[in-house]
PDB file of C-alpha atoms in Angstrom:
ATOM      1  CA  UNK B  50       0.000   0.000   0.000  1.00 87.00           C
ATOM      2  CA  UNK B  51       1.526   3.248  -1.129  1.00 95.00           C
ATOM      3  CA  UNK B  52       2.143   6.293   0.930  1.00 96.00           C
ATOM      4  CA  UNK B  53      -0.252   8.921  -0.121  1.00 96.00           C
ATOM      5  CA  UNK B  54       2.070  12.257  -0.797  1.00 96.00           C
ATOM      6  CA  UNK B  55       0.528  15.510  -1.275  1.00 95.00           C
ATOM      7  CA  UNK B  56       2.180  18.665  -3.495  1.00 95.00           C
ATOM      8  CA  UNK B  57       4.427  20.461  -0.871  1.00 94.00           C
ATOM      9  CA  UNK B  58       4.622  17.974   1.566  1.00 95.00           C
ATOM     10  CA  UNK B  59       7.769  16.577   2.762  1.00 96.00           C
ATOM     11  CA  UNK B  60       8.483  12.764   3.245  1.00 97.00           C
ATOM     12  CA  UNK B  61      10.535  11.637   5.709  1.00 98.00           C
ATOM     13  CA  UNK B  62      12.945   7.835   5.402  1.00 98.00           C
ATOM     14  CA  UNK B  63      14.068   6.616   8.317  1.00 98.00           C
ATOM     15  CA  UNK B  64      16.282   3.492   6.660  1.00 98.00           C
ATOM     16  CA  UNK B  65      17.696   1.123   8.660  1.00 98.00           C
ATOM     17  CA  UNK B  66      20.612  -0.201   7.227  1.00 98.00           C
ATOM     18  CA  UNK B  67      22.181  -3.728   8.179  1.00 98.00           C
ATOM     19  CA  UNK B  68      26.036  -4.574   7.838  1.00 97.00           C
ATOM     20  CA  UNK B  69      25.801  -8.360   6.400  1.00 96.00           C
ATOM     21  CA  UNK B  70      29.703  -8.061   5.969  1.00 95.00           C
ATOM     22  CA  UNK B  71      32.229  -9.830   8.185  1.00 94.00           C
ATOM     23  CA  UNK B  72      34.118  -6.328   8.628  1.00 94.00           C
ATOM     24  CA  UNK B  73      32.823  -3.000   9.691  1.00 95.00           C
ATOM     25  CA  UNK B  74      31.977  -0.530   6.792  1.00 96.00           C
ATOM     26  CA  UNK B  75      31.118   2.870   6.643  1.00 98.00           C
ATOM     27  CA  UNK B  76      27.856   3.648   4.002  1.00 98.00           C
ATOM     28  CA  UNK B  77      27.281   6.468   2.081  1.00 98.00           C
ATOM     29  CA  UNK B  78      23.296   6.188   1.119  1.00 98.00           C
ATOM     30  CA  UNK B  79      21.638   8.283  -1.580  1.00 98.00           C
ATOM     31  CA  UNK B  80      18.223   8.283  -2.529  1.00 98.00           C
ATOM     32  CA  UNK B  81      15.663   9.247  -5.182  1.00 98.00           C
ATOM     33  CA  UNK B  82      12.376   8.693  -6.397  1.00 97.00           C
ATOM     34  CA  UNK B  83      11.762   7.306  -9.180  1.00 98.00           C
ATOM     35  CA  UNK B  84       8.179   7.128 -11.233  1.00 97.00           C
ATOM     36  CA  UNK B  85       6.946   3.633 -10.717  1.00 97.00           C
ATOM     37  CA  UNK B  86       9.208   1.357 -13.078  1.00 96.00           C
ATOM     38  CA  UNK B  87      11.642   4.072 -14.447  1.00 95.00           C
ATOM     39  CA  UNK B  88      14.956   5.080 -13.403  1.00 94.00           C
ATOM     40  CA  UNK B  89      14.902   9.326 -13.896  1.00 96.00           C
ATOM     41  CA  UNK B  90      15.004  11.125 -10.780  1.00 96.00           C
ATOM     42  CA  UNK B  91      11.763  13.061  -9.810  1.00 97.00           C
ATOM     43  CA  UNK B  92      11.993  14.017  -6.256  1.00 97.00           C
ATOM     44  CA  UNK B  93      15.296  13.916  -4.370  1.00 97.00           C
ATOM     45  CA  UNK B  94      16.054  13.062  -0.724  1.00 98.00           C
ATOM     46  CA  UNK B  95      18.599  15.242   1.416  1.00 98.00           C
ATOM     47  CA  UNK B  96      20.259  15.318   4.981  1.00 97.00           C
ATOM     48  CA  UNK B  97      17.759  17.963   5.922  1.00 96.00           C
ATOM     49  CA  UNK B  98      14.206  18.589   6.079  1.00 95.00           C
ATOM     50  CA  UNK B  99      13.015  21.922   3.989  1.00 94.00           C
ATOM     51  CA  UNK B 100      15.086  22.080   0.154  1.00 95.00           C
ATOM     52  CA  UNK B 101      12.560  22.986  -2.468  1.00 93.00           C
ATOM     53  CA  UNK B 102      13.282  25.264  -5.919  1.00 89.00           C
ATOM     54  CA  UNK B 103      13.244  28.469  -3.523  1.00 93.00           C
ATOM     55  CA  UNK B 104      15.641  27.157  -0.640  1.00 95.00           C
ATOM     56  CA  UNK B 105      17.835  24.473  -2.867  1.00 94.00           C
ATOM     57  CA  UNK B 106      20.188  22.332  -0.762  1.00 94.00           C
ATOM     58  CA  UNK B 107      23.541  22.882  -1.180  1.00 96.00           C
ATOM     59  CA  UNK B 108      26.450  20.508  -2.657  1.00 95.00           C
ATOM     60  CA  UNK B 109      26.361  17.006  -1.300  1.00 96.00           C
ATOM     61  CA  UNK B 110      23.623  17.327   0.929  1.00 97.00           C
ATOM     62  CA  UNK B 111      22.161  14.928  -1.133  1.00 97.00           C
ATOM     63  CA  UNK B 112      24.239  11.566   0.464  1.00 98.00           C
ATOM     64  CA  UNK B 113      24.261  10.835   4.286  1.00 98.00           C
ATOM     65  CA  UNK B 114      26.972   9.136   5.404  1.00 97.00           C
ATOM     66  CA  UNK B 115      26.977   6.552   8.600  1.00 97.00           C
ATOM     67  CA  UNK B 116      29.169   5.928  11.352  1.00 96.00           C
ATOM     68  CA  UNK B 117      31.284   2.670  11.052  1.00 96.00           C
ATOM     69  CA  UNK B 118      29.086   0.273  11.262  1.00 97.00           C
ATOM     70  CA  UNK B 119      30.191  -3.023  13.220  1.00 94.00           C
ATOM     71  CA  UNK B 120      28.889  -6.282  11.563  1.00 93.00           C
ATOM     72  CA  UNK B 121      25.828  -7.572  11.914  1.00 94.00           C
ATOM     73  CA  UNK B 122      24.618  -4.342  13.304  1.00 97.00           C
ATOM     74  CA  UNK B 123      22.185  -1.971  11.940  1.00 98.00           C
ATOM     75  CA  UNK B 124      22.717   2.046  11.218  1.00 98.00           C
ATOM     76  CA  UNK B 125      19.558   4.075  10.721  1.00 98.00           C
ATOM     77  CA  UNK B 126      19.931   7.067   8.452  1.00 97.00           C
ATOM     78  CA  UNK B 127      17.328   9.842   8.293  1.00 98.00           C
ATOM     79  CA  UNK B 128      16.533  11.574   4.785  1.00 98.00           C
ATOM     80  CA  UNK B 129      14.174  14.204   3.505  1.00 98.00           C
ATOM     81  CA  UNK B 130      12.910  14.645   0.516  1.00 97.00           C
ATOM     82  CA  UNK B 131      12.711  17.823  -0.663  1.00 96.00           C
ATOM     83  CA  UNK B 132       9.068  19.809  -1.057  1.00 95.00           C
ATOM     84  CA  UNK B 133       6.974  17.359  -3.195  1.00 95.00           C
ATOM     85  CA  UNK B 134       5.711  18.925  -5.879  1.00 94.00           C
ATOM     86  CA  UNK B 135       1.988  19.558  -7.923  1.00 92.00           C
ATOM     87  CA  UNK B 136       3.264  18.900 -11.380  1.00 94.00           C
ATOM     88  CA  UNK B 137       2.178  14.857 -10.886  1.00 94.00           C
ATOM     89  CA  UNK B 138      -0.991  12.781 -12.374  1.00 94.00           C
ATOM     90  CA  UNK B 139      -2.905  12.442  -9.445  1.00 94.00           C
ATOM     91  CA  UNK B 140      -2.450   8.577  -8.379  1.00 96.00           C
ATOM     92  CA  UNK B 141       1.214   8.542  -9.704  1.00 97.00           C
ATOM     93  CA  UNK B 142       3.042   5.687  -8.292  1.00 97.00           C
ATOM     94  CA  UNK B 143       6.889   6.474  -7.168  1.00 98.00           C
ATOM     95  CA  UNK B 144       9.698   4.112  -6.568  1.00 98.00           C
ATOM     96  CA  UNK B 145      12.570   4.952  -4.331  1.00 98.00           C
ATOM     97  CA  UNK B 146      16.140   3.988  -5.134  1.00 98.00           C
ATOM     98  CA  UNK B 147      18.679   3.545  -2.491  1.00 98.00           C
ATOM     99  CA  UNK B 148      22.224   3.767  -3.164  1.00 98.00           C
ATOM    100  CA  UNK B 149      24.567   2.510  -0.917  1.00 98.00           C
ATOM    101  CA  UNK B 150      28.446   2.961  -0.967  1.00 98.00           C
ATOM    102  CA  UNK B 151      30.747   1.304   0.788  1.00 97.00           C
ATOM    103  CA  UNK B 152      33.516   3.424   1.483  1.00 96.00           C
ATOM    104  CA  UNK B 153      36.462   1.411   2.187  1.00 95.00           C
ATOM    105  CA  UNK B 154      35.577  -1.047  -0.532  1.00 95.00           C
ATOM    106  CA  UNK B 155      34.324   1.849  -3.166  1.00 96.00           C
ATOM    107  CA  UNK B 156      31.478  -1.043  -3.897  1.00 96.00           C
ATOM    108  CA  UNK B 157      27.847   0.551  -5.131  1.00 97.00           C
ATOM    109  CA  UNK B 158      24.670  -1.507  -3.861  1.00 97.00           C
ATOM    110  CA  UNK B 159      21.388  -0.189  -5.063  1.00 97.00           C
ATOM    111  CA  UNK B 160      17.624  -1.712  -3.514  1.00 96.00           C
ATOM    112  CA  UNK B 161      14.111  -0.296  -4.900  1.00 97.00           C
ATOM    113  CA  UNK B 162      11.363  -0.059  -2.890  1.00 96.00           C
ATOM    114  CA  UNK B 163       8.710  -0.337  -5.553  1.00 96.00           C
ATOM    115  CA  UNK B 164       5.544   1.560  -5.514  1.00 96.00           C
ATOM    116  CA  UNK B 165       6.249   2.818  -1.885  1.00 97.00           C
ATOM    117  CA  UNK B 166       5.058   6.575  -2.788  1.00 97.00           C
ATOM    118  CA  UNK B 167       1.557   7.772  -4.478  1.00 97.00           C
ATOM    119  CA  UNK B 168       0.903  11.210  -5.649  1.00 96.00           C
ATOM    120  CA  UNK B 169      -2.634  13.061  -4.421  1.00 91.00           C
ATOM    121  CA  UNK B 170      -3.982  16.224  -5.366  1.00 74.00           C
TER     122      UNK B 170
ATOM    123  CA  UNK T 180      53.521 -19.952   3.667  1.00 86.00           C
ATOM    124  CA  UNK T 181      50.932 -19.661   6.281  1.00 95.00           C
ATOM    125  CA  UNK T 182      48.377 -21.947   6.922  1.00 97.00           C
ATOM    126  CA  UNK T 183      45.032 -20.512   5.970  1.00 98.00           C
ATOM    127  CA  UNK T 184      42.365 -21.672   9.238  1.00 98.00           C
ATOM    128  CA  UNK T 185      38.501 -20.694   9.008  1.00 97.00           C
ATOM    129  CA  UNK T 186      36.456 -20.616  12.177  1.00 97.00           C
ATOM    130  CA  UNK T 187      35.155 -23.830  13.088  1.00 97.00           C
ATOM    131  CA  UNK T 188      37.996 -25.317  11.813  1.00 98.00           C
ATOM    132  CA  UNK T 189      40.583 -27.905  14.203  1.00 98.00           C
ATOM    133  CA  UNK T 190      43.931 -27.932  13.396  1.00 98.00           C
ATOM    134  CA  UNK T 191      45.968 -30.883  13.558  1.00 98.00           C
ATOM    135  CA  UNK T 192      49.905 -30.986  13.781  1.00 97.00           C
ATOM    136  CA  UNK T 193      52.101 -33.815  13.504  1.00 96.00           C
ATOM    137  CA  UNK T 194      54.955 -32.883  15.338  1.00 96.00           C
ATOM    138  CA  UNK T 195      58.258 -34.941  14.553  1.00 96.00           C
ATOM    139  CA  UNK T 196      60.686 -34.693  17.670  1.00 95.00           C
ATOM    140  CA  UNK T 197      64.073 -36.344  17.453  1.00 96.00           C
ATOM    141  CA  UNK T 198      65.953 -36.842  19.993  1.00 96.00           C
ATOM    142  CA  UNK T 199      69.644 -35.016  19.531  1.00 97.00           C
ATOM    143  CA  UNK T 200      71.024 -35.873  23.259  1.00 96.00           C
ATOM    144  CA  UNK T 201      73.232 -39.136  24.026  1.00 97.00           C
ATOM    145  CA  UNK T 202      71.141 -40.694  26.175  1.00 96.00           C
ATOM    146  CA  UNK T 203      67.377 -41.975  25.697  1.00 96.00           C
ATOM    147  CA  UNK T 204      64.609 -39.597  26.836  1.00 96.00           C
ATOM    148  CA  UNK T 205      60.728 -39.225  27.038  1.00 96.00           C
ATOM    149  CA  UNK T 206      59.076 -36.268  26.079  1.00 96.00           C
ATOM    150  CA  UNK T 207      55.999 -34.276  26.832  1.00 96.00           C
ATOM    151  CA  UNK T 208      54.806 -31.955  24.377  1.00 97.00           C
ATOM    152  CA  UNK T 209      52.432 -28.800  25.034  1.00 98.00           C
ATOM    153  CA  UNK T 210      51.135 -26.203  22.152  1.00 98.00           C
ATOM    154  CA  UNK T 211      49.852 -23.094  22.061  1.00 98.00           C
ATOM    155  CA  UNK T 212      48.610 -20.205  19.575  1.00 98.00           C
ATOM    156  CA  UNK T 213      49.633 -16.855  19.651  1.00 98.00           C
ATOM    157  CA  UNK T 214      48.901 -13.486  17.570  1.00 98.00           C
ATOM    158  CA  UNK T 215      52.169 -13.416  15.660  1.00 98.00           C
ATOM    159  CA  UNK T 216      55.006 -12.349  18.096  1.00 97.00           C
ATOM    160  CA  UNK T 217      53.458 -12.397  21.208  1.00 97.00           C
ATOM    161  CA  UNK T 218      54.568 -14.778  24.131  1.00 97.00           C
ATOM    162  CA  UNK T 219      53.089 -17.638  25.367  1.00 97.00           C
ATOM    163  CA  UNK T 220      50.866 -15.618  28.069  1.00 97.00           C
ATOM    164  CA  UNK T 221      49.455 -14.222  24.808  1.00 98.00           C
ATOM    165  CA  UNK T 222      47.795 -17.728  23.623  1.00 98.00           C
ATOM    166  CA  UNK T 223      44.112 -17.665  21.589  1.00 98.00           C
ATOM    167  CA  UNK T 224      44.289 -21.129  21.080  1.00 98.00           C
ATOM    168  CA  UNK T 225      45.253 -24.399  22.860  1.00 98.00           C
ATOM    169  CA  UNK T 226      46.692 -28.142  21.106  1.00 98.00           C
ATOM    170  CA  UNK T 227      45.158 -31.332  23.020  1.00 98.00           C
ATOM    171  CA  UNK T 228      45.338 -34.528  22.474  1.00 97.00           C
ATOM    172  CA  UNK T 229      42.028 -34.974  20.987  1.00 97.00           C
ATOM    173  CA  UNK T 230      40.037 -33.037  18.645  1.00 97.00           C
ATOM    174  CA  UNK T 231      36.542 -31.902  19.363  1.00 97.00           C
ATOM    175  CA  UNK T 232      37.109 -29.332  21.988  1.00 98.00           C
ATOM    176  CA  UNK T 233      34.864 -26.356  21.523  1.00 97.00           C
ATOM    177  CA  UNK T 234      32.902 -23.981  24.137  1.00 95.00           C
ATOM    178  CA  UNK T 235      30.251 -26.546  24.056  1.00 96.00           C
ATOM    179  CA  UNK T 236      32.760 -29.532  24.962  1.00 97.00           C
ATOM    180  CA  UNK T 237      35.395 -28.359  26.964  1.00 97.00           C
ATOM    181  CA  UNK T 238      38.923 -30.182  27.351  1.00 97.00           C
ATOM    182  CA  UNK T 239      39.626 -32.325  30.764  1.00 97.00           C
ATOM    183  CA  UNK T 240      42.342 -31.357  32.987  1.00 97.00           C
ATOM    184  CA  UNK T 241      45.843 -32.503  31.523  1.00 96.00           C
ATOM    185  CA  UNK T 242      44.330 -32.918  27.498  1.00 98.00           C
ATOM    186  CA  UNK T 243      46.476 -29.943  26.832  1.00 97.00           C
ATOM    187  CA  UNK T 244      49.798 -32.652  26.976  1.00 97.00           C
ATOM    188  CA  UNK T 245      50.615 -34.941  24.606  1.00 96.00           C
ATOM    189  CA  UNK T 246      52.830 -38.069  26.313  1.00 94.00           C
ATOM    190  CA  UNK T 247      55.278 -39.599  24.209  1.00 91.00           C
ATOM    191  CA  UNK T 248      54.319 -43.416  24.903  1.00 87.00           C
ATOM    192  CA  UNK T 249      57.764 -44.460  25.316  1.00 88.00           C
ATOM    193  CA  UNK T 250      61.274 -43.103  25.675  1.00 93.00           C
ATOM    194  CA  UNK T 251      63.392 -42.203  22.776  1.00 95.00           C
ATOM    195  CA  UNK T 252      66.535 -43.439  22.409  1.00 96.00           C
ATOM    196  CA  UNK T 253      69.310 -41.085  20.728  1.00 96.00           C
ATOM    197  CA  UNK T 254      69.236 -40.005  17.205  1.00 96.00           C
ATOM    198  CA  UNK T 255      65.133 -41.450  16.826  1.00 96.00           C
ATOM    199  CA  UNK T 256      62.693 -39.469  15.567  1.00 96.00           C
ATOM    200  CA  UNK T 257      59.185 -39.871  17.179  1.00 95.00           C
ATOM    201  CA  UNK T 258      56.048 -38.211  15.794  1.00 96.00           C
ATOM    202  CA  UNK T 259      53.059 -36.721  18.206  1.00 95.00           C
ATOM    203  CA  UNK T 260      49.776 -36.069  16.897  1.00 97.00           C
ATOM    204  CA  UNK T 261      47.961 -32.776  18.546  1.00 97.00           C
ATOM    205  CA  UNK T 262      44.757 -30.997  17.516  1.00 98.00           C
ATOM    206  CA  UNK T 263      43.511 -27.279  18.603  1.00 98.00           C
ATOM    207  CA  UNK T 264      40.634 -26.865  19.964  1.00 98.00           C
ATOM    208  CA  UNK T 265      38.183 -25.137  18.014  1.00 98.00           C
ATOM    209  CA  UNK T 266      39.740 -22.247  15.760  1.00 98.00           C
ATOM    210  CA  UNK T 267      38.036 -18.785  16.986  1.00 98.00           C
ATOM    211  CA  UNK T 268      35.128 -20.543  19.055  1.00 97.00           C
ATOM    212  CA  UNK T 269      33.803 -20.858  15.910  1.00 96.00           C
ATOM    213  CA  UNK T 270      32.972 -17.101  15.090  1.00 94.00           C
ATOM    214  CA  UNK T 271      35.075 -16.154  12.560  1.00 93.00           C
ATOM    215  CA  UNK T 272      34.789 -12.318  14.099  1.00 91.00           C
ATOM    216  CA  UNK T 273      37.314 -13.612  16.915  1.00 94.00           C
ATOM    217  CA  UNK T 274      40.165 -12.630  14.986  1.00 96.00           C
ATOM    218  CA  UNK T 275      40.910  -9.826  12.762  1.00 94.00           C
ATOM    219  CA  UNK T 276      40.749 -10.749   8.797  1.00 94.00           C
ATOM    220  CA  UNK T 277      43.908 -12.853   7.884  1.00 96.00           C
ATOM    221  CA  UNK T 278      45.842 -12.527  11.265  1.00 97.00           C
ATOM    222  CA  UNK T 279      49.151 -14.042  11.236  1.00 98.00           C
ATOM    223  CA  UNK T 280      49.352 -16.456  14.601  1.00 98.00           C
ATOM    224  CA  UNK T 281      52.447 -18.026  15.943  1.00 98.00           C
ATOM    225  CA  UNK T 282      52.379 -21.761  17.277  1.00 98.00           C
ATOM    226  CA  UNK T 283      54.451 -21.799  20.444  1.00 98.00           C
ATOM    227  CA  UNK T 284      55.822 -25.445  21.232  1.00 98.00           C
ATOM    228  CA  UNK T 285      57.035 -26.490  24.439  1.00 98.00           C
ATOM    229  CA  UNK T 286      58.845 -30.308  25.349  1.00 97.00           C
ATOM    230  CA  UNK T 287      59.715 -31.212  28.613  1.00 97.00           C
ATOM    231  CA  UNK T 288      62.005 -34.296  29.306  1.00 96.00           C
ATOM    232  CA  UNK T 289      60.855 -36.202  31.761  1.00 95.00           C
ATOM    233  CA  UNK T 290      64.599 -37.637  33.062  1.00 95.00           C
ATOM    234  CA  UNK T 291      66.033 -34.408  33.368  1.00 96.00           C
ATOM    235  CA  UNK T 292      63.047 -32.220  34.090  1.00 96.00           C
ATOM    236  CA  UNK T 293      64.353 -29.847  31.557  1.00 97.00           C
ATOM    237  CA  UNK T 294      62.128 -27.274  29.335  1.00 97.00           C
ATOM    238  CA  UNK T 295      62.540 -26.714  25.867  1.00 98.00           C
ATOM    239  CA  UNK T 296      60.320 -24.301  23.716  1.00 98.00           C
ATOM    240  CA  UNK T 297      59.971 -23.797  19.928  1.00 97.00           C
ATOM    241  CA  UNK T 298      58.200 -20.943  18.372  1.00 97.00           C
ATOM    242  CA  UNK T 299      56.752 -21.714  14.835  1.00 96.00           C
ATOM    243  CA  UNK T 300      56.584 -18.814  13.003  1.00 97.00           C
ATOM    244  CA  UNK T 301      53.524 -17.376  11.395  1.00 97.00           C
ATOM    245  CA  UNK T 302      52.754 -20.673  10.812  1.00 98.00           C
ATOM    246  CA  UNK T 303      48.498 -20.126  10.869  1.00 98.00           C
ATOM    247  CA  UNK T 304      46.757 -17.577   9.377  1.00 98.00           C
ATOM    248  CA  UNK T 305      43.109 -16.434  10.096  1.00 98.00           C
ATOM    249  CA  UNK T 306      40.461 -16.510   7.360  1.00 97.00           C
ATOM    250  CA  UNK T 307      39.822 -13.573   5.129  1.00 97.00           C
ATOM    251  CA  UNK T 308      36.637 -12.511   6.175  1.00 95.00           C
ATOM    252  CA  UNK T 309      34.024 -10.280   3.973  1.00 95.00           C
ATOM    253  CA  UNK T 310      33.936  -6.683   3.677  1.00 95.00           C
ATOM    254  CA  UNK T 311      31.198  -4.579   4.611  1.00 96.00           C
ATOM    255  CA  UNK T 312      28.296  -5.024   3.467  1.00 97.00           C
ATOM    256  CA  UNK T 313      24.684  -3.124   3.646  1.00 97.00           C
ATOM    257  CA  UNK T 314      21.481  -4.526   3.059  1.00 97.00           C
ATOM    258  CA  UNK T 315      18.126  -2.706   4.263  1.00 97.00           C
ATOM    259  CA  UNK T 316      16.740  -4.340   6.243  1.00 97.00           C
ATOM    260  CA  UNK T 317      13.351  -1.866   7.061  1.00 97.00           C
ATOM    261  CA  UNK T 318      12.389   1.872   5.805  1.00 96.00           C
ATOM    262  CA  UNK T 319       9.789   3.977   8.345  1.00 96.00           C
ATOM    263  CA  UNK T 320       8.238   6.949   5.900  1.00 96.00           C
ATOM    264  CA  UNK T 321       6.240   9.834   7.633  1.00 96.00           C
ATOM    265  CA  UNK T 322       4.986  12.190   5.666  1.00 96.00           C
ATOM    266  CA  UNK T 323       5.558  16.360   6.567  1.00 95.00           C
ATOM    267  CA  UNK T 324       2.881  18.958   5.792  1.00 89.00           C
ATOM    268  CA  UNK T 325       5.490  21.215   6.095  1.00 72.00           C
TER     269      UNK T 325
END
């Protein structure tokens, strides 16, 4: 069941993040969303609640970057996307696209959580 | 050359002694593991006489000597069998990805009551273990009016 997202709202991902390694990593996570099935970015999420096309976020705030993360534990990283806007078909579906880095292994992992967003007028 | 260990793993040794003194002797042999250069006090791991000692089955009093069954006479070799107990517990977090470990050997003759120690050198080495990895495991969205 989608999440029902509304033109200027702001959504909120609280992703918890496991290590499944056998050494501890540190993750740099990235997100977008995507329209349902596709792969352009529509909406971005940032480090900080409140970017829109009047108050745009500034270089790099779009990654968030962990602690090192000991295996087999779990890191929770908080993004925001910025304000959602009214340019959608109401009842557009959104994906979202994580994309995690590894930074002492420079290795990319990407997971899509399909259909998790829906547009609403 | 190292040898490469994975947790879980026992590690047996066949240890060929020969006796280089003129007169016969019997000889007790005791191993331990040790992170690469440390001393004895240092040991991770112990060699018994049996394999299969873990947490879960712990070694009897005196396992961790391994009795020559009879006295060697000069110039013989004899060969003694010992296994480690179980490498890292079996968590292969114990140790740190492809640590070097030492394998400290100590014979004691029994006629003389003397002490001899051996030190093999980086002779096991700890698995490689995987890097880091993320997987998601949940996402919580809540939606902001503003």
């Amino acid at each position: 069941m989608a999440i029902i997202v509304r033109a200027n709202n702001f959504v909120e991902a609280d992703v918890h993040i496991k290590n499944i390694g056998q050494l501890s990593g540190t993750f740099r996570v990235n997100a977008s969303a995507v329209f349902h099935g596709g792969t352009l970015t529509q909406q971005m999420f940032f480090n900080t609640k409140g970017y829109s096309s009047s108050n745009p976020a500034p270089a790099g705030a779009q990654f968030v970057t962990t602690e090192l993360v000991s295996p087999n534990s779990i890191a929770i990283v908080k993004m925001y996307s910025d304000k959602w806007l009214s340019i959608w078909v109401p009842g557009q579906l959104f994906d979202i696209i994580y994309t995690i880095k590894v930074i002492e292994t420079n290795i990319l992992y990407k997971v899509t959580g399909a259909n998790i967003l829906q547009f609403s007028t | 050359m190292a040898q490469v260990v994975s947790a879980g793993n026992f590690v047996q040794t066949n240890v060929q002694i020969q006796n280089i003194g003129q007169q016969a002797g019997t000889f007790h042999i005791a191993a331990v593991v040790v992170p690469h250069g440390q001393p004895e006090s240092a040991k991770v791991q112990t060699f018994y006489n049996a394999k299969g000692f873990s947490p879960t089955n712990p070694a009897p009093a005196g396992a961790d000597v391994v009795i020559a069954p009879s006295s060697t006479a000069p110039n013989n070799n004899i060969t003694l069998t010992m296994f480690s107990n179980m490498w890292a517990d079996g968590n292969p977090l114990k140790y740190a990805s492809q640590q070097i470990f030492d394998v400290i050997f100590k014979i004691y003759v029994v006629e003389t009551g003397e002490l001899f120690t051996f030190v093999g050198d980086s002779a096991l080495q700890h698995q490689t273990l995987a890097p880091a990895q993320p997987t998601i495991v949940s996402v919580n969205y809540t939606i902001h009016l503003s």
